[in-house]
CSV table of C-alpha atoms and ligand atoms in Angstrom, one decimal:
chain,number,residue,atom,x,y,z
A,22,MET,CA,195.9,28.5,66.6
A,23,TYR,CA,195.7,32.4,66.1
A,24,LYS,CA,192.3,33.7,65.0
A,25,ILE,CA,192.7,36.5,62.5
A,26,LYS,CA,189.2,38.4,61.1
A,27,THR,CA,189.3,40.5,57.9
A,28,LEU,CA,187.5,43.4,57.5
A,29,ILE,CA,186.6,43.8,53.7
A,30,SER,CA,188.7,41.7,51.1
A,31,ILE,CA,192.3,41.9,51.9
A,32,ALA,CA,194.8,40.7,49.2
A,33,ASP,CA,196.0,36.8,49.3
A,34,VAL,CA,199.7,37.8,50.2
A,35,ILE,CA,198.5,38.0,53.8
A,36,TYR,CA,198.9,34.1,53.9
A,37,GLU,CA,202.3,34.3,53.3
A,38,SER,CA,202.5,35.7,57.2
A,39,PHE,CA,199.0,33.7,58.5
A,40,VAL,CA,200.0,30.3,57.6
A,41,PRO,CA,197.5,27.7,57.8
A,42,GLU,CA,199.2,25.4,60.5
A,43,LYS,CA,199.4,28.6,62.9
A,44,TYR,CA,196.4,30.8,62.0
A,45,ALA,CA,192.5,30.6,61.3
A,46,VAL,CA,191.5,33.6,58.8
A,47,SER,CA,188.1,34.6,58.5
A,48,SER,CA,185.8,37.5,58.1
A,49,ASP,CA,183.3,36.7,60.5
A,50,ASP,CA,185.2,35.3,63.7
A,51,PRO,CA,183.2,36.8,66.9
A,52,SER,CA,186.4,36.7,68.9
A,53,PRO,CA,189.7,37.0,67.1
A,54,ASP,CA,192.9,38.1,68.4
A,55,ALA,CA,193.7,40.2,65.7
A,56,ILE,CA,191.5,42.6,63.1
A,57,VAL,CA,192.8,43.3,59.7
A,58,VAL,CA,191.0,46.4,58.2
A,59,ARG,CA,191.5,48.3,55.2
A,60,SER,CA,188.7,51.3,55.1
A,61,ALA,CA,186.1,49.8,57.1
A,62,ASP,CA,185.1,52.3,59.8
A,63,MET,CA,185.7,50.5,63.1
A,64,GLN,CA,185.1,54.1,65.3
A,65,SER,CA,181.9,52.8,66.6
A,66,ALA,CA,182.8,48.9,66.8
A,67,GLU,CA,182.7,47.1,69.8
A,68,LEU,CA,186.4,45.4,70.8
A,69,PRO,CA,185.8,41.5,71.0
A,70,GLU,CA,187.4,41.0,74.8
A,71,GLY,CA,190.5,38.6,73.4
A,72,LEU,CA,191.4,41.0,70.8
A,73,LEU,CA,195.0,41.7,70.7
A,74,ALA,CA,195.7,44.0,67.7
A,75,ILE,CA,194.4,45.7,65.0
A,76,ALA,CA,196.5,46.5,61.7
A,77,ARG,CA,195.2,49.1,59.1
A,78,ALA,CA,196.5,48.1,55.7
A,79,GLY,CA,197.2,51.3,54.5
A,80,ALA,CA,199.1,54.4,56.3
A,81,GLY,CA,195.9,56.4,57.8
A,82,TYR,CA,193.9,54.9,60.5
A,83,ASN,CA,191.3,57.4,60.9
A,84,ASN,CA,189.1,54.5,60.8
A,85,VAL,CA,190.3,52.7,63.9
A,86,PRO,CA,189.4,53.7,67.5
A,87,VAL,CA,193.0,54.3,68.5
A,88,PRO,CA,192.2,55.9,72.1
A,89,ARG,CA,189.7,53.1,73.2
A,90,CYS,CA,192.3,50.4,72.0
A,91,SER,CA,195.0,52.3,74.1
A,92,GLU,CA,192.9,52.0,77.1
A,93,SER,CA,192.4,48.3,76.5
A,94,GLY,CA,196.0,47.2,75.8
A,95,VAL,CA,195.0,46.7,72.0
A,96,ALA,CA,198.2,47.3,69.9
A,97,VAL,CA,197.1,49.2,66.5
A,98,PHE,CA,199.2,49.0,63.5
A,99,ASN,CA,199.8,50.9,60.1
A,100,THR,CA,201.9,50.4,57.1
A,101,PRO,CA,203.7,53.5,56.4
A,102,GLY,CA,205.8,53.6,53.0
A,103,ALA,CA,204.1,50.5,51.8
A,104,ASN,CA,202.4,52.7,49.1
A,105,ALA,CA,205.7,54.9,48.7
A,106,ASN,CA,206.6,53.9,45.5
A,107,ALA,CA,203.1,54.0,43.8
A,108,VAL,CA,203.0,57.5,44.7
A,109,CYS,CA,206.2,58.2,43.4
A,110,GLU,CA,205.9,56.6,40.1
A,111,MET,CA,202.7,59.0,39.8
A,112,VAL,CA,204.8,62.1,40.6
A,113,VAL,CA,207.4,61.2,38.1
A,114,GLY,CA,204.9,60.7,35.6
A,115,MET,CA,202.9,63.8,36.4
A,116,LEU,CA,206.1,65.6,36.0
A,117,LEU,CA,206.7,64.6,32.4
A,118,LEU,CA,203.2,64.8,31.5
A,119,VAL,CA,202.8,68.3,32.8
A,120,ASN,CA,205.9,69.4,31.0
A,121,ARG,CA,205.4,68.2,27.9
A,122,ASN,CA,201.6,69.5,27.9
A,123,LEU,CA,200.6,66.3,27.1
A,124,LEU,CA,197.1,66.4,28.7
A,125,PRO,CA,196.0,69.1,26.5
A,126,ALA,CA,197.7,67.7,23.4
A,127,LEU,CA,195.8,63.8,24.0
A,128,ASP,CA,192.4,66.0,24.4
A,129,TRP,CA,193.0,67.9,20.9
A,130,THR,CA,194.3,65.1,19.1
A,131,LEU,CA,191.0,63.1,19.8
A,132,THR,CA,189.3,66.3,18.3
A,133,LEU,CA,190.8,65.3,14.9
A,134,LYS,CA,188.6,62.0,14.7
A,135,GLY,CA,186.5,62.2,11.6
A,136,ARG,CA,189.0,64.1,9.7
A,137,GLY,CA,189.9,61.1,7.6
A,138,GLY,CA,193.3,61.3,5.4
A,139,ALA,CA,193.7,64.8,6.6
A,140,VAL,CA,194.7,63.8,10.4
A,141,PRO,CA,198.6,63.3,9.8
A,142,GLU,CA,198.8,66.5,8.2
A,143,LEU,CA,196.8,68.4,10.7
A,144,VAL,CA,198.7,66.7,13.5
A,145,GLU,CA,202.1,68.2,12.0
A,146,LYS,CA,200.2,71.8,11.5
A,147,GLY,CA,198.7,71.6,15.2
A,148,LYS,CA,201.7,70.1,17.3
A,149,SER,CA,203.5,73.4,17.5
A,150,ASN,CA,201.0,74.3,20.1
A,151,PHE,CA,202.3,71.8,22.7
A,152,VAL,CA,206.0,71.9,22.7
A,153,GLY,CA,207.1,71.3,26.0
A,154,ASN,CA,210.3,71.2,28.0
A,155,GLU,CA,212.6,68.7,29.5
A,156,ILE,CA,213.2,67.8,33.3
A,157,ARG,CA,217.1,67.1,32.9
A,158,GLY,CA,219.1,69.7,34.4
A,159,LYS,CA,216.1,71.7,36.2
A,160,ARG,CA,215.8,72.0,40.2
A,161,LEU,CA,213.5,70.1,41.8
A,162,GLY,CA,212.6,71.1,45.4
A,163,VAL,CA,211.4,68.0,47.4
A,164,GLN,CA,209.6,69.2,50.8
A,165,GLY,CA,209.3,66.0,53.1
A,166,LEU,CA,211.7,63.4,52.6
A,167,GLY,CA,210.3,60.5,54.3
A,168,ALA,CA,209.1,57.2,52.6
A,169,VAL,CA,207.5,59.0,49.5
A,170,GLY,CA,209.8,61.8,49.2
A,171,SER,CA,213.1,60.1,49.2
A,172,LEU,CA,211.9,57.8,46.3
A,173,VAL,CA,210.8,60.8,44.3
A,174,ALA,CA,213.9,62.8,45.0
A,175,ASN,CA,216.6,59.7,43.9
A,176,ALA,CA,214.4,58.9,40.9
A,177,ALA,CA,214.4,62.8,39.7
A,178,VAL,CA,218.4,62.4,40.0
A,179,ALA,CA,218.5,59.2,38.1
A,180,LEU,CA,216.1,61.4,35.6
A,181,GLY,CA,218.9,64.0,35.2
A,182,MET,CA,217.4,66.6,37.7
A,183,GLU,CA,219.0,68.6,40.4
A,184,VAL,CA,217.3,67.5,43.5
A,185,VAL,CA,217.4,69.7,46.6
A,186,GLY,CA,215.1,68.4,50.0
A,187,TYR,CA,214.3,70.0,53.0
A,188,ASP,CA,213.1,67.9,55.6
A,189,SER,CA,212.1,69.6,59.2
A,190,LEU,CA,212.6,66.5,61.2
A,191,MET,CA,214.5,63.8,58.9
A,192,SER,CA,214.8,60.2,60.2
A,193,VAL,CA,218.0,58.5,60.0
A,194,GLU,CA,216.8,56.1,57.6
A,195,SER,CA,215.3,58.5,55.3
A,196,ALA,CA,218.7,60.1,55.3
A,197,TRP,CA,220.3,56.8,54.4
A,198,ARG,CA,218.3,56.1,52.0
A,199,LEU,CA,219.0,59.5,49.8
A,200,ASP,CA,221.1,59.7,46.8
A,201,ARG,CA,224.3,61.4,47.8
A,202,ARG,CA,223.5,63.9,44.9
A,203,ILE,CA,220.7,65.3,46.8
A,204,ARG,CA,221.3,68.5,48.4
A,205,SER,CA,219.6,69.4,51.8
A,206,VAL,CA,218.6,73.0,51.7
A,207,SER,CA,216.7,75.5,54.2
A,208,GLU,CA,213.0,75.5,53.7
A,209,ASP,CA,213.7,79.2,52.0
A,210,GLU,CA,216.0,78.5,49.4
A,211,LEU,CA,214.0,75.3,48.4
A,212,VAL,CA,210.9,77.2,48.2
A,213,SER,CA,212.7,80.2,46.2
A,214,THR,CA,214.8,78.6,43.6
A,215,SER,CA,212.8,75.2,42.5
A,216,ASP,CA,211.5,75.2,39.0
A,217,TYR,CA,209.2,72.1,40.8
A,218,LEU,CA,208.4,71.5,44.0
A,219,THR,CA,206.6,68.3,45.2
A,220,LEU,CA,205.4,68.2,48.7
A,221,HIS,CA,205.6,64.9,50.8
A,222,ILE,CA,204.5,66.0,54.2
A,223,PRO,CA,201.8,65.3,56.7
A,224,LEU,CA,198.4,67.4,56.8
A,225,ASP,CA,199.2,68.3,60.9
A,226,ALA,CA,197.8,71.4,62.8
A,227,GLY,CA,201.5,73.1,61.5
A,228,ASN,CA,201.5,72.5,58.0
A,229,LYS,CA,197.8,73.3,57.4
A,230,GLY,CA,197.1,75.8,54.4
A,231,MET,CA,201.0,76.3,54.5
A,232,ILE,CA,201.0,77.0,50.5
A,233,ASN,CA,199.7,80.4,51.0
A,234,SER,CA,200.5,83.7,49.6
A,235,GLN,CA,203.4,84.1,51.3
A,236,TYR,CA,204.9,80.9,50.5
A,237,LEU,CA,204.0,81.1,46.8
A,238,SER,CA,205.4,85.0,46.6
A,239,LYS,CA,208.6,83.6,47.8
A,240,MET,CA,208.8,80.7,44.6
A,241,LYS,CA,210.3,81.3,41.2
A,242,LYS,CA,208.3,82.8,38.3
A,243,GLY,CA,206.8,80.0,36.2
A,244,ALA,CA,207.2,77.4,39.2
A,245,THR,CA,205.1,74.3,39.5
A,246,ILE,CA,203.7,72.7,42.5
A,247,LEU,CA,202.9,68.8,42.8
A,248,ASN,CA,200.6,68.2,46.0
A,249,PHE,CA,200.5,64.6,46.5
A,250,SER,CA,200.1,64.9,50.1
A,251,ARG,CA,196.9,66.5,51.2
A,252,ALA,CA,194.5,69.3,49.8
A,253,GLY,CA,194.5,70.9,52.9
A,254,LEU,CA,197.9,71.8,52.8
A,255,ALA,CA,197.1,74.5,50.3
A,256,VAL,CA,194.8,77.4,50.4
A,257,SER,CA,192.8,77.0,47.2
A,258,GLY,CA,192.0,80.8,46.6
A,259,ASP,CA,195.5,81.9,46.9
A,260,VAL,CA,197.0,79.3,44.5
A,261,LYS,CA,194.1,80.3,42.5
A,262,ASP,CA,195.8,83.9,42.6
A,263,ALA,CA,199.4,82.6,41.9
A,264,LEU,CA,198.1,81.0,38.5
A,265,ALA,CA,196.2,83.5,37.5
A,266,ALA,CA,199.1,86.0,37.9
A,267,GLY,CA,201.6,83.4,36.0
A,268,LYS,CA,203.4,83.2,39.5
A,269,LEU,CA,202.7,79.6,39.2
A,270,ARG,CA,203.0,77.9,36.1
A,271,SER,CA,200.9,74.9,37.1
A,272,TYR,CA,199.1,72.9,40.5
A,273,VAL,CA,199.1,69.3,40.1
A,274,VAL,CA,196.8,67.8,42.9
A,275,ASP,CA,195.8,64.4,43.9
A,276,PHE,CA,192.7,65.7,45.8
A,277,PRO,CA,190.3,67.7,43.8
A,278,THR,CA,188.1,69.9,45.5
A,279,GLU,CA,185.1,71.9,43.9
A,280,GLU,CA,187.1,75.0,43.6
A,281,MET,CA,189.9,74.0,42.2
A,282,LEU,CA,188.3,71.8,39.3
A,283,GLY,CA,188.4,73.2,36.1
A,284,VAL,CA,190.9,76.3,36.9
A,285,PRO,CA,193.6,76.8,34.4
A,286,GLY,CA,196.5,75.4,35.4
A,287,VAL,CA,195.3,73.0,37.7
A,288,VAL,CA,195.7,69.3,37.0
A,289,CYS,CA,193.1,67.6,39.3
A,290,ILE,CA,194.1,63.6,40.0
A,291,PRO,CA,191.3,61.5,41.4
A,292,HIS,CA,193.3,60.4,44.4
A,293,LEU,CA,194.9,57.7,42.3
A,294,ALA,CA,198.3,57.9,43.7
A,295,SER,CA,198.7,54.9,45.6
A,296,SER,CA,196.2,53.1,43.7
A,297,THR,CA,198.1,50.2,42.2
A,298,GLU,CA,198.0,46.2,43.1
A,299,GLU,CA,201.2,46.3,44.1
A,300,SER,CA,200.5,49.0,46.5
A,301,GLU,CA,197.7,47.1,48.0
A,302,ASP,CA,199.6,44.3,48.1
A,303,ASN,CA,202.5,45.8,49.9
A,304,CYS,CA,200.3,47.2,52.3
A,305,ALA,CA,198.5,43.8,53.1
A,306,ARG,CA,201.6,42.0,53.3
A,307,MET,CA,203.2,44.5,56.0
A,308,ALA,CA,200.1,44.5,57.9
A,309,ALA,CA,199.6,40.7,58.3
A,310,ALA,CA,203.7,40.4,58.9
A,311,GLN,CA,203.3,42.9,61.8
A,312,ILE,CA,200.5,41.2,63.4
A,313,ALA,CA,202.3,38.0,63.1
A,314,ASP,CA,205.4,39.2,64.8
A,315,TYR,CA,203.0,40.6,67.5
A,316,LEU,CA,201.4,37.6,68.3
A,317,GLU,CA,203.6,35.0,68.2
A,318,ASN,CA,206.8,37.4,69.6
A,319,GLY,CA,205.4,40.3,71.1
A,320,ASN,CA,207.4,42.4,68.9
A,321,VAL,CA,206.1,45.9,68.2
A,322,THR,CA,206.9,47.6,64.8
A,323,ASN,CA,204.9,50.3,63.2
A,324,SER,CA,202.5,50.6,65.9
A,325,VAL,CA,200.5,54.1,66.4
A,326,ASN,CA,199.5,53.6,69.8
A,327,LEU,CA,202.4,51.3,71.5
A,328,PRO,CA,206.4,52.5,71.3
A,329,ALA,CA,208.5,50.1,69.0
A,330,CYS,CA,209.7,47.3,70.7
A,331,VAL,CA,211.6,44.3,69.3
A,332,MET,CA,213.9,42.0,71.1
A,333,PRO,CA,215.2,38.7,70.1
A,334,ARG,CA,213.8,35.6,71.4
A,335,SER,CA,216.0,34.1,74.3
A,336,GLY,CA,215.0,32.2,77.6
A,337,GLN,CA,212.1,30.0,77.8
A,338,SER,CA,209.2,31.5,78.0
A,339,ARG,CA,208.5,35.5,77.5
A,340,ILE,CA,205.7,37.8,79.0
A,341,ALA,CA,204.5,41.0,77.4
A,342,VAL,CA,203.1,43.9,79.3
A,343,VAL,CA,201.2,47.0,78.4
A,344,HIS,CA,201.4,49.3,81.4
A,345,LYS,CA,200.9,52.9,82.3
A,346,ASN,CA,204.6,55.2,81.8
A,347,VAL,CA,204.4,55.8,85.2
A,348,PRO,CA,207.6,55.2,88.1
A,349,ASN,CA,207.6,51.9,89.8
A,350,THR,CA,206.2,49.7,87.6
A,351,ILE,CA,208.8,47.9,85.9
A,352,SER,CA,210.2,47.0,89.2
A,353,ALA,CA,206.5,45.9,90.6
A,354,ILE,CA,206.8,43.3,87.4
A,355,THR,CA,210.0,42.1,87.9
A,356,ASN,CA,209.5,41.5,91.4
A,357,SER,CA,206.7,39.6,90.4
A,358,CYS,CA,208.8,37.3,88.1
A,359,SER,CA,211.4,36.9,91.4
A,360,SER,CA,208.5,36.1,93.9
A,361,ALA,CA,207.7,33.3,90.9
A,362,GLY,CA,211.1,31.9,90.8
A,363,LEU,CA,211.9,33.1,87.7
A,364,ASN,CA,215.2,34.4,86.4
A,365,ILE,CA,215.2,37.2,83.9
A,366,ALA,CA,217.1,36.2,81.0
A,367,ASN,CA,216.6,39.5,79.0
A,368,MET,CA,214.2,42.5,78.6
A,369,VAL,CA,213.0,45.7,77.2
A,370,SER,CA,211.0,48.5,77.9
A,371,ASN,CA,210.1,51.3,76.0
A,372,SER,CA,207.5,54.0,76.0
A,373,ARG,CA,205.4,56.2,74.1
A,374,GLY,CA,203.6,59.2,75.6
A,375,GLU,CA,201.3,57.7,78.4
A,376,LEU,CA,201.9,54.0,77.5
A,377,SER,CA,204.8,51.8,77.8
A,378,TYR,CA,205.4,48.5,76.7
A,379,THR,CA,207.7,46.0,78.4
A,380,MET,CA,208.8,42.5,77.1
A,381,LEU,CA,210.9,39.9,79.7
A,382,ASP,CA,212.2,36.8,78.4
A,383,LEU,CA,212.5,34.0,81.6
A,384,ASP,CA,214.7,31.2,82.2
A,385,GLY,CA,211.8,29.1,82.9
A,386,GLN,CA,207.9,28.9,81.8
A,387,ALA,CA,205.8,31.3,82.9
A,388,ASN,CA,202.7,30.2,84.0
A,389,GLU,CA,198.6,31.6,84.4
A,390,GLU,CA,199.7,32.3,87.9
A,391,LEU,CA,202.2,34.8,87.2
A,392,ARG,CA,200.0,36.4,84.2
A,393,ARG,CA,197.5,36.8,86.8
A,394,ALA,CA,199.9,38.4,89.5
A,395,VAL,CA,201.3,41.1,86.9
A,396,GLY,CA,198.0,41.8,85.8
A,397,GLU,CA,196.6,43.0,89.4
A,398,LEU,CA,199.7,45.2,89.8
A,399,MET,CA,198.8,49.1,89.4
A,400,ASP,CA,199.2,50.5,86.3
A,401,ILE,CA,199.2,47.1,84.5
A,402,ILE,CA,196.6,47.4,81.3
A,403,ARG,CA,197.6,44.1,79.9
A,404,VAL,CA,199.7,41.4,80.2
A,405,ARG,CA,200.3,38.3,77.8
A,406,ILE,CA,202.4,35.1,78.0
A,407,VAL,CA,203.8,34.8,74.4
A,408,TYR,CA,204.2,31.5,73.4
B,525,LIG,N1,198.3,60.2,47.3
B,525,LIG,C1,198.4,59.6,47.8
B,525,LIG,O1,197.5,58.6,47.7
B,525,LIG,C2,199.2,59.2,48.9
B,525,LIG,C3,199.6,58.2,49.6
B,525,LIG,C4,200.5,58.0,50.7
B,525,LIG,C5,201.0,59.1,51.4
B,525,LIG,N2,200.3,60.5,50.9
B,525,LIG,C6,200.5,61.8,52.1
B,525,LIG,O2,201.9,62.0,51.5
B,525,LIG,C7,202.4,62.2,52.7
B,525,LIG,C8,204.1,61.7,53.2
B,525,LIG,O3,203.9,60.3,52.9
B,525,LIG,P1,205.2,59.6,53.4
B,525,LIG,O4,204.8,57.9,53.6
B,525,LIG,O5,206.2,60.0,52.7
B,525,LIG,O6,205.3,59.9,55.2
B,525,LIG,P2,206.7,60.2,55.8
B,525,LIG,O7,206.1,60.3,57.6
B,525,LIG,O8,207.4,58.8,55.6
B,525,LIG,O9,207.7,61.4,55.9
B,525,LIG,C9,206.9,62.8,56.1
B,525,LIG,C10,208.0,63.5,56.1
B,525,LIG,O10,207.8,64.9,56.2
B,525,LIG,C11,208.3,65.8,57.0
B,525,LIG,N3,207.9,66.9,57.0
B,525,LIG,C12,206.5,67.0,58.1
B,525,LIG,N4,206.4,68.6,58.2
B,525,LIG,C13,207.1,69.3,57.1
B,525,LIG,C14,207.4,70.4,57.1
B,525,LIG,N5,206.4,71.4,57.1
B,525,LIG,N6,208.6,70.8,55.8
B,525,LIG,C15,209.4,69.4,55.5
B,525,LIG,N7,209.4,68.2,55.9
B,525,LIG,C16,208.3,68.3,57.0
B,525,LIG,C17,208.7,64.6,58.4
B,525,LIG,O11,209.8,64.9,59.3
B,525,LIG,C18,209.0,63.4,57.3
B,525,LIG,O12,210.2,63.0,57.5
B,525,LIG,C19,201.5,61.5,53.8
B,525,LIG,O13,201.4,62.2,55.1
B,525,LIG,C20,200.3,61.6,53.1
B,525,LIG,O14,199.5,62.6,53.4
B,525,LIG,C21,199.6,60.2,50.0
């Protein structure tokens, strides 16, 4: 029986993977095999002795002590893309709301309360102030064509927009997902020709403050930026200047800051893009499935510290080893198997930075003696017999 500890309420969908015949799930197990966490801060938490894995049901993992986990061979997983559809729907919704001036129009309509029978006539008189634009035929530039950006690009094509995209390092999976009507262009062409620019890129050192006066000066006059990625991608003062100068028509951001609240042309959303029941379920479902595959098969998918490593089961037993990425370690592991009289039916080894992960399927039963022998080799961090 595997023991799972859940920190903070996690959706019931985790039981699709954590079936009761194999898993005991509780919120207070002192020695779990794995922990599923949403936003609880684990940075200063002690890692239980036998802990094998932590899954963060969400994309960010700042609340998990990843370096400490790596040192003790604990796999850390996240759930990239699980909330992508929620974000995509919000981006498309805001694109439509902003272009039809619906936000001020709705506010204005409420001001008519109390005008009795005059309301219909006042509506007809006042509505001309809110004439909007259609998005069909307009150009949407998508910066970052990963999990979210590729969905947004496809949805915009379906709504009749002309879509161009730029990704500095697009994955093959993302490329396959894209509608073939989407054209890949240079960053300069994307920025200078788009009527609407939507950002779907991480806030890393290279992207911080990327939306600055230089970037804004290249944009088409009257364009709109949608930022559903992170506030820090933009230099607030430069965005405000561009709005005041009419260079930018509108800046829609899911991460309000004091200086952007109430600025004309800025639409601040209280970080709601991924807040849907479906997205929370998707994250929890994905986290649980990844943990179950790691515990039951040793397979690593969407880890943030171990390399991706998946191998179909073969042989009679499997051992999984987390070790340092240094020469001679793999040969030392295979020698230990030979010394134990076990033939290797299949093996896989991948590395990521300073860590490597090796799985060996053996034509015989791996036992505690072999586990100990491998564990005592140089540069081995953790060894597990995967039953
Ligand atoms: N508002 C929310 O609630 C919410 C929810 C999910 C994600 N996000 C944000 O959205 C971002 C994107 O999410 P995702 O799941 O699509 O990530 P992802 O990793 O699947 O895709 C990001 C893509 O951006 C590309 N990229 C990085 N820097 C770039 C640059 N300067 N120009 C062009 N392309 C660049 C990468 O190559 C990658 O393909 C996340 O980093 C996160 O900050 C926000």
